[in-house]
CSV table of C-alpha atoms in Angstrom, one decimal:
chain,number,residue,atom,x,y,z
A,1,UNK,CA,-4.3,20.4,-25.6
A,2,UNK,CA,-1.7,19.1,-28.0
A,3,UNK,CA,0.3,16.2,-26.6
A,4,UNK,CA,2.6,13.9,-28.5
A,5,UNK,CA,2.7,10.2,-27.8
A,6,UNK,CA,6.4,10.2,-28.8
A,7,UNK,CA,8.3,10.5,-25.6
A,8,UNK,CA,11.6,11.0,-27.4
A,9,UNK,CA,10.5,13.7,-29.9
A,10,UNK,CA,13.3,16.2,-30.6
A,11,UNK,CA,13.2,19.4,-28.5
A,12,UNK,CA,13.2,22.6,-30.4
A,13,UNK,CA,15.2,25.7,-29.3
A,14,UNK,CA,14.6,29.4,-29.7
A,15,UNK,CA,15.1,29.3,-33.5
A,16,UNK,CA,12.0,27.2,-34.0
A,17,UNK,CA,9.2,26.2,-34.3
A,18,UNK,CA,7.5,28.8,-36.6
A,19,UNK,CA,5.0,30.9,-34.7
A,20,UNK,CA,2.4,33.1,-36.2
A,21,UNK,CA,0.5,35.7,-34.1
A,22,UNK,CA,-2.5,37.7,-35.2
A,23,UNK,CA,-4.4,40.2,-32.9
A,24,UNK,CA,-7.6,42.1,-33.2
A,25,UNK,CA,-8.8,45.2,-31.2
A,26,UNK,CA,-5.6,45.3,-29.2
A,27,UNK,CA,-4.9,49.0,-28.7
A,28,UNK,CA,-1.6,50.9,-28.8
A,29,UNK,CA,0.2,51.6,-25.5
A,30,UNK,CA,1.8,55.0,-25.2
A,31,UNK,CA,5.2,55.7,-23.8
A,32,UNK,CA,5.2,54.9,-20.1
A,33,UNK,CA,2.1,52.6,-20.3
A,34,UNK,CA,4.1,49.4,-20.6
A,35,UNK,CA,4.0,46.8,-23.4
A,36,UNK,CA,2.3,43.5,-24.3
A,37,UNK,CA,3.9,40.1,-24.0
A,38,UNK,CA,2.8,36.8,-25.5
A,39,UNK,CA,3.4,33.4,-23.8
A,40,UNK,CA,3.0,29.7,-24.4
A,41,UNK,CA,2.7,27.2,-21.6
A,42,UNK,CA,4.0,23.6,-21.6
A,43,UNK,CA,3.5,20.6,-19.5
A,44,UNK,CA,6.1,18.3,-18.1
A,45,UNK,CA,6.2,15.4,-20.7
A,46,UNK,CA,6.9,13.0,-17.9
A,47,UNK,CA,3.6,13.8,-16.3
A,48,UNK,CA,1.4,13.9,-19.5
A,49,UNK,CA,-1.2,15.8,-17.5
A,50,UNK,CA,-1.9,19.2,-16.1
A,51,UNK,CA,-1.5,19.1,-12.3
A,52,UNK,CA,-4.1,21.8,-11.5
A,53,UNK,CA,-7.1,23.4,-13.2
A,54,UNK,CA,-5.0,26.5,-14.1
A,55,UNK,CA,-1.4,26.7,-15.3
A,56,UNK,CA,1.5,27.7,-13.0
A,57,UNK,CA,3.2,30.9,-14.0
A,58,UNK,CA,6.5,29.0,-14.3
A,59,UNK,CA,5.1,26.8,-17.1
A,60,UNK,CA,4.8,29.8,-19.4
A,61,UNK,CA,7.6,30.7,-21.9
A,62,UNK,CA,7.7,34.1,-23.5
A,63,UNK,CA,7.5,34.3,-27.2
A,64,UNK,CA,8.2,38.0,-27.3
A,65,UNK,CA,7.4,41.5,-26.1
A,66,UNK,CA,5.6,43.9,-28.4
A,67,UNK,CA,3.3,46.9,-28.9
A,68,UNK,CA,0.7,47.7,-31.5
A,69,UNK,CA,0.7,50.8,-33.7
A,70,UNK,CA,-2.3,52.9,-34.8
A,71,UNK,CA,-2.9,50.6,-37.8
A,72,UNK,CA,-3.0,47.5,-35.6
A,73,UNK,CA,0.4,46.1,-36.7
A,74,UNK,CA,2.6,44.5,-34.0
A,75,UNK,CA,6.0,45.9,-33.5
A,76,UNK,CA,8.9,44.8,-31.3
A,77,UNK,CA,10.0,47.2,-28.5
A,78,UNK,CA,12.7,48.4,-30.9
A,79,UNK,CA,10.1,49.5,-33.4
A,80,UNK,CA,10.8,46.7,-35.9
A,81,UNK,CA,8.2,44.2,-37.1
A,82,UNK,CA,7.4,41.7,-34.4
A,83,UNK,CA,8.5,38.1,-34.9
A,84,UNK,CA,7.4,35.7,-32.1
A,85,UNK,CA,9.7,33.0,-31.1
A,86,UNK,CA,10.3,30.7,-28.1
A,87,UNK,CA,12.7,32.3,-25.6
A,88,UNK,CA,13.6,28.9,-24.0
A,89,UNK,CA,14.1,25.4,-25.3
A,90,UNK,CA,10.8,23.6,-25.3
A,91,UNK,CA,9.2,20.7,-27.2
A,92,UNK,CA,6.2,22.2,-29.1
A,93,UNK,CA,4.4,18.8,-28.8
A,94,UNK,CA,3.7,19.6,-25.2
A,95,UNK,CA,2.1,23.0,-25.7
A,96,UNK,CA,-1.0,23.6,-23.5
A,97,UNK,CA,-2.3,27.1,-24.0
A,98,UNK,CA,-1.2,30.7,-24.8
A,99,UNK,CA,-1.8,34.1,-23.2
A,100,UNK,CA,-1.2,37.7,-23.9
A,101,UNK,CA,-0.3,39.9,-20.9
A,102,UNK,CA,0.3,43.6,-20.2
A,103,UNK,CA,3.7,44.3,-18.5
A,104,UNK,CA,5.1,47.3,-16.9
A,105,UNK,CA,7.5,49.6,-18.8
A,106,UNK,CA,10.8,48.2,-17.3
A,107,UNK,CA,9.6,44.7,-16.7
A,108,UNK,CA,12.5,42.2,-16.3
A,109,UNK,CA,10.6,39.3,-14.7
A,110,UNK,CA,10.4,36.0,-16.5
A,111,UNK,CA,6.8,35.5,-15.3
A,112,UNK,CA,3.5,36.6,-16.9
A,113,UNK,CA,1.9,39.9,-15.7
A,114,UNK,CA,-1.9,40.7,-15.9
A,115,UNK,CA,-3.5,38.3,-18.4
A,116,UNK,CA,-5.6,40.1,-21.1
A,117,UNK,CA,-6.7,37.1,-23.2
A,118,UNK,CA,-5.9,33.4,-23.4
A,119,UNK,CA,-6.8,30.2,-25.1
A,120,UNK,CA,-6.0,26.5,-25.3
A,121,UNK,CA,-4.2,24.8,-28.2
A,122,UNK,CA,-5.8,22.3,-30.5
A,123,UNK,CA,-4.3,20.5,-33.5
A,124,UNK,CA,-2.1,17.6,-34.3
A,125,UNK,CA,1.6,16.6,-34.4
A,126,UNK,CA,2.4,19.2,-37.1
A,127,UNK,CA,0.4,22.3,-36.2
A,128,UNK,CA,-1.3,23.8,-33.2
A,129,UNK,CA,-3.7,26.7,-33.0
A,130,UNK,CA,-5.0,28.7,-30.0
A,131,UNK,CA,-7.8,31.3,-30.2
A,132,UNK,CA,-7.4,33.8,-27.4
A,133,UNK,CA,-10.3,35.7,-25.7
A,134,UNK,CA,-11.1,37.2,-22.4
A,135,UNK,CA,-13.3,34.3,-21.3
A,136,UNK,CA,-10.5,31.8,-21.1
A,137,UNK,CA,-9.7,30.4,-17.6
A,138,UNK,CA,-6.3,32.1,-17.3
A,139,UNK,CA,-7.8,35.5,-18.3
A,140,UNK,CA,-11.2,36.7,-17.0
A,141,UNK,CA,-13.3,33.5,-17.5
A,142,UNK,CA,-16.1,35.8,-19.0
A,143,UNK,CA,-16.8,37.7,-22.1
A,144,UNK,CA,-18.5,40.5,-20.1
A,145,UNK,CA,-21.5,40.7,-22.5
A,146,UNK,CA,-24.1,40.4,-19.7
A,147,UNK,CA,-22.8,43.4,-17.8
A,148,UNK,CA,-25.1,46.5,-17.8
A,149,UNK,CA,-24.3,50.0,-16.7
A,150,UNK,CA,-26.2,53.1,-15.7
A,151,UNK,CA,-25.2,56.5,-14.3
A,152,UNK,CA,-27.1,59.5,-13.0
A,153,UNK,CA,-26.3,63.1,-12.0
A,154,UNK,CA,-26.4,63.9,-8.3
A,155,UNK,CA,-24.3,65.8,-5.8
A,156,UNK,CA,-24.9,64.2,-2.3
A,157,UNK,CA,-21.9,66.1,-0.7
A,158,UNK,CA,-23.5,69.6,-1.3
A,159,UNK,CA,-26.3,71.4,0.5
A,160,UNK,CA,-26.7,73.9,-2.3
A,161,UNK,CA,-29.6,73.0,-4.7
A,162,UNK,CA,-27.6,74.6,-7.6
A,163,UNK,CA,-25.0,71.8,-7.3
A,164,UNK,CA,-27.6,69.1,-7.8
A,165,UNK,CA,-26.2,68.0,-11.2
A,166,UNK,CA,-22.5,68.4,-10.2
A,167,UNK,CA,-21.8,64.8,-9.6
A,168,UNK,CA,-21.7,61.5,-11.5
A,169,UNK,CA,-22.7,58.2,-9.7
A,170,UNK,CA,-23.0,54.7,-11.1
A,171,UNK,CA,-26.5,54.2,-9.8
A,172,UNK,CA,-29.9,53.5,-11.3
A,173,UNK,CA,-31.9,55.5,-8.8
A,174,UNK,CA,-31.7,57.6,-5.6
A,175,UNK,CA,-34.4,57.5,-2.9
A,176,UNK,CA,-34.2,54.5,-2.8
A,177,UNK,CA,-30.6,54.0,-3.8
A,178,UNK,CA,-29.9,51.2,-6.2
A,179,UNK,CA,-26.7,50.1,-8.0
A,180,UNK,CA,-26.2,51.0,-11.6
A,181,UNK,CA,-23.6,48.4,-12.6
A,182,UNK,CA,-25.4,45.1,-13.0
A,183,UNK,CA,-24.0,41.6,-13.6
A,184,UNK,CA,-20.5,43.0,-13.2
A,185,UNK,CA,-18.1,40.1,-13.2
A,186,UNK,CA,-15.6,39.6,-10.3
A,187,UNK,CA,-12.1,40.3,-11.6
A,188,UNK,CA,-8.9,38.4,-11.0
A,189,UNK,CA,-6.7,40.0,-8.3
A,190,UNK,CA,-4.4,41.6,-10.9
A,191,UNK,CA,-7.2,43.8,-12.3
A,192,UNK,CA,-9.6,46.5,-11.2
A,193,UNK,CA,-12.4,48.6,-12.7
A,194,UNK,CA,-11.8,52.3,-13.2
A,195,UNK,CA,-14.4,54.9,-14.1
A,196,UNK,CA,-13.4,58.0,-16.2
A,197,UNK,CA,-14.8,61.2,-17.5
A,198,UNK,CA,-13.4,63.1,-20.5
A,199,UNK,CA,-12.8,66.6,-19.2
A,200,UNK,CA,-12.4,70.0,-20.9
A,201,UNK,CA,-10.4,72.5,-19.0
A,202,UNK,CA,-10.5,76.2,-19.9
A,203,UNK,CA,-12.5,78.2,-22.4
A,204,UNK,CA,-13.3,76.6,-25.8
A,205,UNK,CA,-10.6,78.5,-27.7
A,206,UNK,CA,-8.0,77.2,-25.3
A,207,UNK,CA,-9.5,73.9,-24.3
A,208,UNK,CA,-7.5,71.0,-23.1
A,209,UNK,CA,-9.0,67.6,-23.2
A,210,UNK,CA,-8.0,65.0,-20.7
A,211,UNK,CA,-9.4,61.8,-19.2
A,212,UNK,CA,-10.0,62.2,-15.5
A,213,UNK,CA,-10.3,59.2,-13.2
A,214,UNK,CA,-13.4,58.9,-11.0
A,215,UNK,CA,-11.8,56.1,-9.0
A,216,UNK,CA,-11.0,52.4,-9.0
A,217,UNK,CA,-13.2,49.7,-7.6
A,218,UNK,CA,-13.8,46.0,-7.6
A,219,UNK,CA,-17.5,45.9,-6.4
A,220,UNK,CA,-20.5,47.7,-7.9
A,221,UNK,CA,-22.3,48.0,-4.6
A,222,UNK,CA,-19.8,49.9,-2.5
A,223,UNK,CA,-17.8,53.2,-2.8
A,224,UNK,CA,-14.7,53.3,-5.0
A,225,UNK,CA,-11.2,53.8,-3.7
A,226,UNK,CA,-11.4,57.7,-3.5
A,227,UNK,CA,-15.0,58.0,-2.3
A,228,UNK,CA,-16.6,61.2,-3.5
A,229,UNK,CA,-13.3,62.4,-4.9
A,230,UNK,CA,-11.1,65.4,-4.3
A,231,UNK,CA,-13.7,67.9,-5.5
A,232,UNK,CA,-16.5,66.8,-3.1
A,233,UNK,CA,-18.4,69.2,-0.9
A,234,UNK,CA,-18.6,69.4,2.9
A,235,UNK,CA,-21.6,67.2,3.4
A,236,UNK,CA,-20.5,63.6,4.0
A,237,UNK,CA,-18.7,61.2,1.7
A,238,UNK,CA,-21.3,60.6,-1.0
A,239,UNK,CA,-23.2,57.5,-2.1
A,240,UNK,CA,-21.9,54.1,-1.2
A,241,UNK,CA,-21.5,53.3,-4.9
A,242,UNK,CA,-18.7,54.2,-7.4
A,243,UNK,CA,-18.9,57.9,-8.4
A,244,UNK,CA,-17.7,61.4,-7.7
A,245,UNK,CA,-18.9,64.9,-6.9
A,246,UNK,CA,-17.6,68.1,-8.6
A,247,UNK,CA,-18.8,70.6,-6.1
A,248,UNK,CA,-15.5,72.5,-5.6
A,249,UNK,CA,-14.1,71.8,-9.1
A,250,UNK,CA,-12.5,74.5,-11.2
A,251,UNK,CA,-15.2,76.9,-12.7
A,252,UNK,CA,-14.1,76.2,-16.3
A,253,UNK,CA,-14.2,72.4,-16.0
A,254,UNK,CA,-16.6,70.8,-18.5
A,255,UNK,CA,-17.5,67.1,-18.3
A,256,UNK,CA,-18.0,65.7,-21.7
A,257,UNK,CA,-18.5,61.9,-21.5
A,258,UNK,CA,-18.1,59.0,-19.2
A,259,UNK,CA,-16.6,55.5,-19.6
A,260,UNK,CA,-15.3,52.5,-17.6
A,261,UNK,CA,-12.2,50.5,-18.2
A,262,UNK,CA,-10.6,47.4,-16.7
A,263,UNK,CA,-7.1,48.3,-15.5
A,264,UNK,CA,-4.1,46.1,-14.6
A,265,UNK,CA,-3.0,46.1,-11.0
A,266,UNK,CA,-0.4,47.4,-10.3
A,267,UNK,CA,-1.4,50.0,-12.8
A,268,UNK,CA,1.1,50.7,-15.6
A,269,UNK,CA,-0.2,54.2,-16.3
A,270,UNK,CA,-2.4,57.0,-15.0
A,271,UNK,CA,-4.2,56.9,-18.4
A,272,UNK,CA,-7.0,54.5,-19.4
A,273,UNK,CA,-6.3,51.1,-20.7
A,274,UNK,CA,-8.4,51.4,-23.9
A,275,UNK,CA,-8.1,47.8,-25.0
A,276,UNK,CA,-10.5,46.9,-22.2
A,277,UNK,CA,-13.0,49.7,-22.3
A,278,UNK,CA,-16.1,48.0,-20.9
A,279,UNK,CA,-18.6,50.8,-20.9
A,280,UNK,CA,-18.9,54.0,-22.9
A,281,UNK,CA,-18.1,56.6,-24.0
A,282,UNK,CA,-21.5,57.9,-23.2
A,283,UNK,CA,-22.3,61.7,-23.4
A,284,UNK,CA,-22.9,63.5,-20.1
A,285,UNK,CA,-26.1,65.6,-20.5
A,286,UNK,CA,-25.7,69.3,-19.7
A,287,UNK,CA,-29.3,69.6,-18.5
A,288,UNK,CA,-31.0,66.6,-17.0
A,289,UNK,CA,-33.3,65.9,-14.0
A,290,UNK,CA,-31.4,65.0,-10.9
A,291,UNK,CA,-31.4,61.3,-10.4
A,292,UNK,CA,-32.5,60.3,-14.0
A,293,UNK,CA,-30.5,57.2,-15.1
A,294,UNK,CA,-28.7,57.1,-18.4
A,295,UNK,CA,-27.6,53.8,-19.8
A,296,UNK,CA,-23.9,53.1,-20.6
A,297,UNK,CA,-23.0,51.3,-23.9
A,298,UNK,CA,-21.4,47.8,-23.3
A,299,UNK,CA,-18.3,47.6,-25.5
A,300,UNK,CA,-17.3,44.0,-24.8
A,301,UNK,CA,-17.9,42.9,-28.4
A,302,UNK,CA,-14.9,45.1,-29.2
A,303,UNK,CA,-12.6,43.4,-26.7
A,304,UNK,CA,-9.3,42.1,-28.1
A,305,UNK,CA,-8.9,38.6,-29.5
A,306,UNK,CA,-5.9,36.8,-31.0
A,307,UNK,CA,-4.9,33.7,-32.9
A,308,UNK,CA,-1.6,31.9,-32.4
A,309,UNK,CA,-0.5,29.2,-34.8
A,310,UNK,CA,2.5,27.1,-34.2
A,311,UNK,CA,4.0,25.0,-37.0
A,312,UNK,CA,6.1,22.4,-35.3
């Protein structure tokens, strides 16, 4: 925390101070998927303390909305180079921390959305620096590196033995059943996990690749929001773990690989939020024994980070 002992220090308006923002591994958002917004929180100088362990949303001041292009450069929503600046009059001597959020396409609220990364300011009367990561208290409070993932092929909603590999479930074994997503952190209420497969529709010469959702979930040891999915068979509702059957799926549907993301809630897009791809992509074997577990790659070392420097 950077707090001045000078109670009468001059306040600084939207034209200053000078703010520098650098991001790493923050992915582009396509049209309709929303945008990013950076924020800095401030304490009331009369209190000289934070009143609660986490900041109130109203203490955050936006320093700008932006997106990221394919080269990783930040652009304003008008496509010009992004220049962060305070949107309200605040004294930079009372900065506490900074966050980057994901906001919906037509967002007009003056409050932060789903927090992707955050970090506290350190420094002195002239300069403050915040290093932003997912394990900050206002974000996810974890770096996700201990999470482990497994999936297997099984089709519990079909009685036909030829369908035995036409389903993907995040389990480590069947008979007995055991969960396949281990050490999965609990998420803040504005986030959910979502599992995906990369699909190929149609014959190879006319193939169309598309990510297909397997369902959203918050717990690893219960069914996801759509159960066994729209293509399940007639036998029950599947395993009580995240996953999906493809018993009644189109005959030219090919499942290529599987991955799991962390998605904002409410969701800005039907497409994956690639900045927080926790597991995968992992190839789906075309021939494998029913119930054999395959390990998912943990991608958390590629999660986004940022550095905000404020010259006061």
